[in-house]
Coordinates of C-alpha atoms in Angstrom, one line a residue:
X678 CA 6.4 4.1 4.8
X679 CA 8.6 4.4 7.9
X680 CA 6.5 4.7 11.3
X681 CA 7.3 8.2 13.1
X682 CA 8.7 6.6 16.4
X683 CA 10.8 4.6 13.7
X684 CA 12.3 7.9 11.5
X685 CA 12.6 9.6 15.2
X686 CA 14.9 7.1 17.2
X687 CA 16.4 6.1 13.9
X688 CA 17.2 8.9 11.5
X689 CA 21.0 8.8 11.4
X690 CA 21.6 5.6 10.8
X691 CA 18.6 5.6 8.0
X692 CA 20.5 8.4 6.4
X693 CA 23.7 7.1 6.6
X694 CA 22.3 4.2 5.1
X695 CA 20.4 5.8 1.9
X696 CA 23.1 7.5 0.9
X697 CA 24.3 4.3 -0.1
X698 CA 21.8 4.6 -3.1
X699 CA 22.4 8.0 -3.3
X700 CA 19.5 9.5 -1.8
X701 CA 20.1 12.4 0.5
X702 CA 17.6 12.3 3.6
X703 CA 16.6 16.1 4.8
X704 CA 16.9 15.4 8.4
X705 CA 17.0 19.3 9.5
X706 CA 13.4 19.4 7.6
X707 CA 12.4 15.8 9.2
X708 CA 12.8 17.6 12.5
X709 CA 12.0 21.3 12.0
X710 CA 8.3 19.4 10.2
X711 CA 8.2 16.7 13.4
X712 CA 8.4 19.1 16.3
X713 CA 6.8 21.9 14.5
X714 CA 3.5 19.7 14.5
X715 CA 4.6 18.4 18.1
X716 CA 4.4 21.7 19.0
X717 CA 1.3 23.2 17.6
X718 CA -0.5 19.8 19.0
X719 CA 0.1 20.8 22.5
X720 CA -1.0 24.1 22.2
X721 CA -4.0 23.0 20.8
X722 CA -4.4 20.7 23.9
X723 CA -4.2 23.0 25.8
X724 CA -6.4 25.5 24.4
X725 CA -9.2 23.1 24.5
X726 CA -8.6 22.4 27.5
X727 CA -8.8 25.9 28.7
X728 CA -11.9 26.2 26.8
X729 CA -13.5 23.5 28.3
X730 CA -12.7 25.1 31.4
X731 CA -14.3 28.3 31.0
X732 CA -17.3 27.0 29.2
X733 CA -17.8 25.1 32.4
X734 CA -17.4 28.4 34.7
X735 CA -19.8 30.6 32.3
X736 CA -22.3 27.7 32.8
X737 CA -21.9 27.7 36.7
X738 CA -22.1 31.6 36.5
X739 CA -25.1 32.2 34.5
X740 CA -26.7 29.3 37.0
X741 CA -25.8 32.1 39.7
X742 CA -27.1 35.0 37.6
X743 CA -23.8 36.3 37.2
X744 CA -22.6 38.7 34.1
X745 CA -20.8 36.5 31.7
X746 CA -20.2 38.2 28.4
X747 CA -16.8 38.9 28.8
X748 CA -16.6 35.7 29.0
X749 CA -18.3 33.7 26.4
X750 CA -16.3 36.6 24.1
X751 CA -13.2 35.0 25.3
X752 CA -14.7 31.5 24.3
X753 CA -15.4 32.9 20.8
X754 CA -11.7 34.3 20.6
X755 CA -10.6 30.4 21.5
X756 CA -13.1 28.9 19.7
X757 CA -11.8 30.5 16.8
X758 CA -8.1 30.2 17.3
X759 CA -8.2 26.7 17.9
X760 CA -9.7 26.4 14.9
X761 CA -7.2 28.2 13.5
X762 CA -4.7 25.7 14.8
X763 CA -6.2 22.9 13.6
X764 CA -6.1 23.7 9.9
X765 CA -2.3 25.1 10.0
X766 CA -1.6 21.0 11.4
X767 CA -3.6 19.2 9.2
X768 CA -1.7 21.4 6.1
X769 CA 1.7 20.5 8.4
X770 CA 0.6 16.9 8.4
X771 CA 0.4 16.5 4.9
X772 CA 3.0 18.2 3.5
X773 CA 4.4 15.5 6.3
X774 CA 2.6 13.0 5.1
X775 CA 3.7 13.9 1.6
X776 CA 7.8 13.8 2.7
X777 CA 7.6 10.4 4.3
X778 CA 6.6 8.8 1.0
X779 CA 9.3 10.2 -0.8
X780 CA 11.7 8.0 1.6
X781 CA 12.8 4.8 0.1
X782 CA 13.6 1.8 2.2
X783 CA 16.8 1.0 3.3
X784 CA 19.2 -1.3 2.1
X785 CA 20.9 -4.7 3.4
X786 CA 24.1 -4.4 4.3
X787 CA 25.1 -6.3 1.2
X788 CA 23.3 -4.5 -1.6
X789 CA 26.5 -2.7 -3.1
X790 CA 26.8 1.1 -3.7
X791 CA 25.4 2.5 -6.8
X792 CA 23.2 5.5 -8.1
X793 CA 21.7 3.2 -11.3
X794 CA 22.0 0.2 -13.3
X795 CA 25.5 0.9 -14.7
X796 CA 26.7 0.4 -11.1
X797 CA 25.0 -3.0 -10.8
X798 CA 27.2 -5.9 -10.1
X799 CA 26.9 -9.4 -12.2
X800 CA 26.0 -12.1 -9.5
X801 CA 25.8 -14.9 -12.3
X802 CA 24.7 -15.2 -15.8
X803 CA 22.4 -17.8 -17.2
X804 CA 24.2 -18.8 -21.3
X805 CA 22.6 -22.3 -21.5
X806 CA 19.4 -21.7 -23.3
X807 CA 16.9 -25.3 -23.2
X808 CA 14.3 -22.9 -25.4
X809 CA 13.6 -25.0 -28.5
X810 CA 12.4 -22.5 -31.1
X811 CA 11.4 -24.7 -33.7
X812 CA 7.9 -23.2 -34.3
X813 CA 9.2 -20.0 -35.2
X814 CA 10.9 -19.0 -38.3
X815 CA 12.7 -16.3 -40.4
X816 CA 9.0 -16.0 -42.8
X817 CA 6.8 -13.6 -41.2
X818 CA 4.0 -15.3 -42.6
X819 CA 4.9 -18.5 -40.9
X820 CA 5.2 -16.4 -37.7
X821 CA 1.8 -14.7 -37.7
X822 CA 0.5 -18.3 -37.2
X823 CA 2.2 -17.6 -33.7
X824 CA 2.8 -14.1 -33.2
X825 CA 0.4 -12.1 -34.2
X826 CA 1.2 -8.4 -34.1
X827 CA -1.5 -7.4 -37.1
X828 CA -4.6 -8.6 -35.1
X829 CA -3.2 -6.8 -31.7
X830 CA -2.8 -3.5 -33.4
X831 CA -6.4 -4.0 -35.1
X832 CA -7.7 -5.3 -31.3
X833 CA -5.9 -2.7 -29.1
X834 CA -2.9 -0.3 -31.2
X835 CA 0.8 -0.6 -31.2
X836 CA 2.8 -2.4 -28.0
X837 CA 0.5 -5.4 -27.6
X838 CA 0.5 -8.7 -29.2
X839 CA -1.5 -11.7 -29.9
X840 CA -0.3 -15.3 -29.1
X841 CA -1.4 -18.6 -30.8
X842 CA -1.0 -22.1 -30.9
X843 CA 1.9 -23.6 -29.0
X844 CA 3.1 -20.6 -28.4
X845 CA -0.1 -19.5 -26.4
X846 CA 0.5 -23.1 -24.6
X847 CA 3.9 -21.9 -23.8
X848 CA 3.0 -18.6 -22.4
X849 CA 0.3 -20.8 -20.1
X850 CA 2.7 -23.4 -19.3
X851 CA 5.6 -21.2 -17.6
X852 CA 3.2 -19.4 -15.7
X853 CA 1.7 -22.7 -14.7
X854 CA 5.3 -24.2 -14.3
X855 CA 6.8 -21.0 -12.4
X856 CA 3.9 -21.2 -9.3
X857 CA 3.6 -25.4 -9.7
X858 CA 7.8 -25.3 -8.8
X859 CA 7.5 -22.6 -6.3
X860 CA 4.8 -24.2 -4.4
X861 CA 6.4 -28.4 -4.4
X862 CA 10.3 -27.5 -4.5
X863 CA 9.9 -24.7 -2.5
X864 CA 6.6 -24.8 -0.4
X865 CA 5.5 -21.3 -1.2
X866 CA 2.0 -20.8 -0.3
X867 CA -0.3 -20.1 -3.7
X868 CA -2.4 -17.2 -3.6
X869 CA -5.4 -16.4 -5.9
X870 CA -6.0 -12.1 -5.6
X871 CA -8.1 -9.6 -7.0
X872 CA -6.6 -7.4 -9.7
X873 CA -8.4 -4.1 -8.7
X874 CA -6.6 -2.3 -4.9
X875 CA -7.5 0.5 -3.4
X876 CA -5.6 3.5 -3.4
X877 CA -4.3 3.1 0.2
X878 CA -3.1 -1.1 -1.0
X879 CA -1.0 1.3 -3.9
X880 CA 0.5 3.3 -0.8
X881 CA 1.3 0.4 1.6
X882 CA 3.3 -1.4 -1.0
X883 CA 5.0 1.7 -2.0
X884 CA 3.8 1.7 -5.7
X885 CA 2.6 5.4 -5.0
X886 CA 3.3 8.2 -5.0
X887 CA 6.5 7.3 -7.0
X888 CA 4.7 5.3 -9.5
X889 CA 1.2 6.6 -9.2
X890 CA 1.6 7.7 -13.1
X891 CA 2.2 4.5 -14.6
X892 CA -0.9 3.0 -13.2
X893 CA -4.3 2.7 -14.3
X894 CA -7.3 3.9 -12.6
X895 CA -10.5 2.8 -12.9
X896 CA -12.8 6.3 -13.5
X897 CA -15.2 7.4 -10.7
X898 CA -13.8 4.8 -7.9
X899 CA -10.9 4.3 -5.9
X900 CA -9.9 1.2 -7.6
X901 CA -6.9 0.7 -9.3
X902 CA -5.3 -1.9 -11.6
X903 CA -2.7 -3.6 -10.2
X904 CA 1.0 -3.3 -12.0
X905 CA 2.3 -6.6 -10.1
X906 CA 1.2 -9.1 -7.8
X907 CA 3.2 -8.0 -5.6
X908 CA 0.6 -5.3 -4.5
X909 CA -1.8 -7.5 -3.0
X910 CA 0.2 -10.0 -1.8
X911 CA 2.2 -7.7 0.4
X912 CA -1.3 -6.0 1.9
X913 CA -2.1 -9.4 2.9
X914 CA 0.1 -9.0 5.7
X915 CA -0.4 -5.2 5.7
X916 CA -0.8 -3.4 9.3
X917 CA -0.2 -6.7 11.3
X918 CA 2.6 -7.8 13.7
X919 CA 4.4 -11.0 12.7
X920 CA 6.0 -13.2 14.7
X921 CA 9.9 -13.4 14.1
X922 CA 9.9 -17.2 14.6
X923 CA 7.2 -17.1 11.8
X924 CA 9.6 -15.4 9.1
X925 CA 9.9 -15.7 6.4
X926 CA 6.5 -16.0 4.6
X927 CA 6.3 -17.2 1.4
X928 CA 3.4 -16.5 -1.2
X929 CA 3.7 -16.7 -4.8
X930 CA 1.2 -15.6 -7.4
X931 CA 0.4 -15.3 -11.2
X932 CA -1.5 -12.4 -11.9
X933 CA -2.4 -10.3 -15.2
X934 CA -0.3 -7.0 -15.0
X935 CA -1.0 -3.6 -15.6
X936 CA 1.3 -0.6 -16.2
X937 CA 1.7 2.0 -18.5
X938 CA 5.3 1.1 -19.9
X939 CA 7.1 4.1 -20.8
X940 CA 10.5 2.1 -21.7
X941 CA 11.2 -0.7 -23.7
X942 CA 10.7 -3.2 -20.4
X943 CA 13.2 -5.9 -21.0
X944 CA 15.0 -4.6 -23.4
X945 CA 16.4 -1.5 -21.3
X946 CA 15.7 -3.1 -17.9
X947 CA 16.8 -6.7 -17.2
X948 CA 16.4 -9.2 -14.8

């Protein structure tokens, strides 16, 4: 999420720039929402401060013997407006709150124009396969040695699937062989993370609220099971200033991953 000094000094050219992926950025709401609260923060400033004012003459007057009621009714009267106040901003800071996450990042200069994946542009294509399937056949028998979708179903339903033999080795050995080449070729550093986040982790790496409904929550807690390792890895740097001469910072991880998936992952969405 954009900081507010950030949106303030910056909101044309960050609406310029999403409408390159289509998004349309309510800046007259931004604004009327921004000094709204800017507003309603002063007054309450200055309404305590008046309060704290005359809860200091009543004290000096009633040290005198002096009548005071009218007085401490006025206190009452401020008391309760500010009060007042301070629940009409913390609903304006929410529903602030609340319009700040729905604001995407914004793009590099060379990400091309596009409002989905028909507008995507080929960089290159990959049509030499090395994949040796040798293990796997056209008999289904043969492949439930490998594959096997009967025993998933039995363990958990439909959409999972249980690997055996080589082809368990397999599924170990890319994982192994994707972090193993990040880390010697290209000196990534290996990080080993937990699998549960807290709901604010889900925020900072902007999983929620946009994705809050393909996630799963662990009941009575606020712990949830990460979709990527890309959740925890990115709150590793969370809330702290980097050095420029630092950058970039490379982690790579292999984590289990959890998401409800309401497509065909793969199949409708590649790369």
């Amino acid at each position: 999420m954009f900081s507010i000094n950030y949106l303030r000094k910056n909101i044309d050219f960050i609406s310029n720039n999403l409408k390159h992926r289509s998004f349309d950025l309510d800046v007259t709401y931004f604004k009327k929402l921004d000094n709204e609260i800017k507003i309603l923060k002063t007054s309450i400033y200055k309404m305590q401060h008046l309060h704290k004012l005359l809860s200091v003459l009543v004290k000096n007057l009633n040290i005198n013997s002096m009548k005071t009621d009218y007085l401490v009714r006025e206190i009452s009267l401020f008391k309760h407006e500010i009060q007042k106040k301070k629940k009409n901003l913390v609903k304006l800071e929410i529903n602030f709150e609340k319009f700040l996450l729905t604001i995407p990042n914004v793009l590099d200069k060379t990400v091309p124009d596009g409002k989905n994946e028909i507008d995507n542009i080929e960089v290159r294509v990959f049509k030499n396969s090395i994949f040796n399937n040798s293990f796997l056949s056209n008999d289904p028998e043969n492949n439930e040695n490998f594959l096997d979708f009967n025993s998933s179903a039995k363990i958990s339903g439909s959409g999972f699937v249980v690997l055996k033999k080589e082809l368990a080795q397999l599924h170990r050995a890319l994982g192994n062989y994707m972090v193993d080449f990040h880390v010697h070729v290209h000196g990534y550093e290996e990080i080993h993370s937990p699998l549960l986040v807290n709901k604010n982790s889900m925020f900072s790496s902007g999983h929620f609220p946009k994705f809050q409904h393909d996630q799963f929550h662990i009941a009575d807690s606020n712990l949830w099971l990460i979709p990527t390792a890309e959740v925890t890895l990115t709150n590793l740097i969370s809330g702290k200033k980097l050095q420029e001469n630092l950058l970039p910072i490379n982690f790579v991880s292999k984590t289990t991953c959890f998401r409800k998936e309401k497509g065909n992952y793969g199949y409708q969405v590649k790369g």
